[in-house]
Coordinates of C-alpha atoms in Angstrom, one line a residue:
L802 CA 114.8 62.3 100.7
V803 CA 118.1 61.0 99.4
F804 CA 118.5 57.2 99.0
E805 CA 115.2 56.9 100.9
K806 CA 116.8 58.6 103.9
D807 CA 115.7 61.7 105.7
L808 CA 118.4 64.5 105.6
S809 CA 118.9 64.2 109.4
Y810 CA 120.2 60.6 108.8
F811 CA 123.4 62.0 107.3
F812 CA 123.9 64.6 110.0
D813 CA 123.0 62.6 113.1
S814 CA 125.7 63.0 115.8
G815 CA 125.5 59.3 116.7
E816 CA 124.9 60.2 120.4
A817 CA 122.5 57.9 122.2
R818 CA 119.2 59.5 123.1
V819 CA 118.1 59.0 126.7
F820 CA 114.8 57.3 127.4
R821 CA 114.5 55.6 130.8
V822 CA 111.4 54.5 132.7
Q823 CA 111.3 53.4 136.3
R824 CA 108.0 51.9 137.4
R825 CA 106.5 52.7 140.8
K826 CA 106.6 49.1 141.8
D827 CA 110.4 49.1 141.2
R828 CA 111.1 52.0 143.6
V829 CA 111.8 51.8 147.3
R830 CA 110.2 54.2 149.7
L831 CA 112.6 54.7 152.6
P832 CA 111.2 55.8 155.9
V833 CA 113.7 58.0 157.7
G834 CA 113.9 58.7 161.4
G835 CA 113.3 56.2 164.2
P836 CA 110.5 53.7 164.7
T837 CA 107.9 56.3 163.6
P838 CA 109.4 58.0 160.5
D839 CA 109.8 61.7 160.2
Y840 CA 109.5 61.6 156.4
I841 CA 109.6 59.1 153.6
A842 CA 112.1 59.5 150.7
E843 CA 111.8 57.9 147.3
S844 CA 114.8 58.4 145.0
F845 CA 114.6 58.5 141.2
G846 CA 118.4 58.9 140.9
I847 CA 118.8 55.4 139.4
L848 CA 117.5 56.9 136.2
I849 CA 120.4 59.3 136.0
P850 CA 123.6 57.4 136.3
E851 CA 125.6 60.3 134.7
G852 CA 125.1 62.3 137.9
G853 CA 124.7 66.0 138.2
L854 CA 121.0 65.8 138.9
R855 CA 119.4 64.0 141.9
P856 CA 115.6 63.9 141.8
C857 CA 113.5 62.4 144.7
M858 CA 110.0 62.4 146.0
A859 CA 109.7 63.4 149.7
E860 CA 106.6 62.8 151.8
F861 CA 106.7 64.9 155.0
L862 CA 104.6 63.5 157.7
P863 CA 102.4 65.7 160.0
G864 CA 103.0 66.1 163.7
K865 CA 105.0 68.4 166.0
E866 CA 106.9 65.4 167.4
R867 CA 108.6 64.7 164.0
E868 CA 112.1 65.9 163.2
A869 CA 112.5 68.3 160.3
F870 CA 114.5 67.2 157.3
H871 CA 118.0 68.8 157.2
P872 CA 119.4 68.3 153.7
K873 CA 123.2 68.2 153.4
Q874 CA 124.8 71.3 152.0
Y875 CA 126.4 71.0 148.6
P876 CA 127.6 73.2 145.8
G877 CA 124.7 73.6 143.5
V878 CA 121.0 74.4 143.7
E879 CA 117.8 72.7 144.8
M880 CA 114.3 73.0 143.3
V881 CA 111.3 72.0 145.4
Y882 CA 107.9 71.6 143.8
V883 CA 105.1 71.0 146.3
L884 CA 102.7 68.4 145.0
S885 CA 100.3 68.3 147.9
G886 CA 99.9 69.6 151.5
E887 CA 101.9 72.4 153.1
I888 CA 105.6 72.5 153.9
E889 CA 107.5 74.9 156.1
V890 CA 111.0 75.7 155.0
H891 CA 113.3 77.3 157.6
R892 CA 116.2 79.4 156.2
K893 CA 118.3 81.7 158.3
G894 CA 115.9 81.2 161.2
E895 CA 112.9 82.4 159.2
P896 CA 109.9 80.2 158.3
H897 CA 108.6 80.2 154.8
Q898 CA 105.3 78.4 154.0
L899 CA 104.9 76.5 150.7
S900 CA 101.6 75.1 149.5
A901 CA 100.6 72.8 146.7
R902 CA 102.0 73.9 143.3
D903 CA 104.5 76.4 144.9
V904 CA 108.1 76.1 143.8
L905 CA 111.2 76.9 145.8
Y906 CA 114.6 77.5 144.2
I907 CA 117.4 77.7 146.7
S908 CA 121.2 77.4 146.9
G909 CA 122.4 73.9 148.0
E910 CA 124.9 75.7 150.3
T911 CA 122.2 77.3 152.3
P912 CA 121.4 75.7 155.7
R913 CA 117.7 74.8 155.6
T914 CA 115.1 72.5 157.0
Y915 CA 111.8 71.1 155.6
S916 CA 108.8 69.9 157.6
C917 CA 105.1 69.3 157.2
I918 CA 102.6 71.8 158.6
G919 CA 99.0 70.9 159.0
D920 CA 97.4 67.6 159.7
K921 CA 97.9 65.9 156.3
P922 CA 101.1 64.6 154.8
A923 CA 102.8 66.9 152.3
Q924 CA 104.5 65.6 149.1
A925 CA 107.2 67.4 147.2
L926 CA 109.4 66.7 144.3
I927 CA 113.0 67.8 145.2
I928 CA 115.6 68.1 142.4
S929 CA 119.2 68.8 143.4
F930 CA 121.4 70.1 140.7
D931 CA 125.2 70.0 141.2
A932 CA 127.2 73.1 140.5
E933 CA 128.4 73.2 136.8
T934 CA 131.8 71.6 136.4
G935 CA 131.6 70.6 132.8
E936 CA 131.7 67.0 133.8
P937 CA 129.1 64.7 135.3
R938 CA 129.3 64.6 139.1
R939 CA 130.2 60.9 139.3
A940 CA 133.1 61.4 136.8
V941 CA 134.5 64.2 139.0
Q942 CA 134.2 61.9 142.1
R943 CA 136.1 59.1 140.3
K944 CA 138.9 61.5 139.5
V945 CA 139.1 62.7 143.1
L946 CA 139.1 59.2 144.4
A947 CA 141.5 57.8 141.9
P948 CA 144.7 59.6 143.1
A949 CA 144.1 58.6 146.7
A950 CA 143.5 55.0 145.8
A951 CA 146.7 55.0 143.7
S952 CA 148.9 56.2 146.6
H953 CA 148.1 53.2 148.9

């Protein structure tokens, strides 16, 4: 200790450390698809205003009458961790079954669908990672939008 300070005190970069909590009661569960929803989405993205990472919880509801979830394609990757139930992922016309505790890592540019198989809902944590640009996604979007706005 120097002057009653730990050595790290003198070498701290000054960068703010991230610590954010979002309570369950503060999140919105969004039913998607008609009067009887096909799935329910619950986004955690508010915790990450810097962008580049989009986590959400998806609850896929059982039933053949439900539409599969067709995520938008984007440059980056997606990780899906199945928390409960069973999910069928269709990629290139081929079905792939995922069960609780299975993990899928897939290109965001791959056409794919997700749906529940079985008679119980399936829950998955889906984390979308944008392609590396060296800048947070929202900063890149602002740069893209700024020149167009300036020309009007």
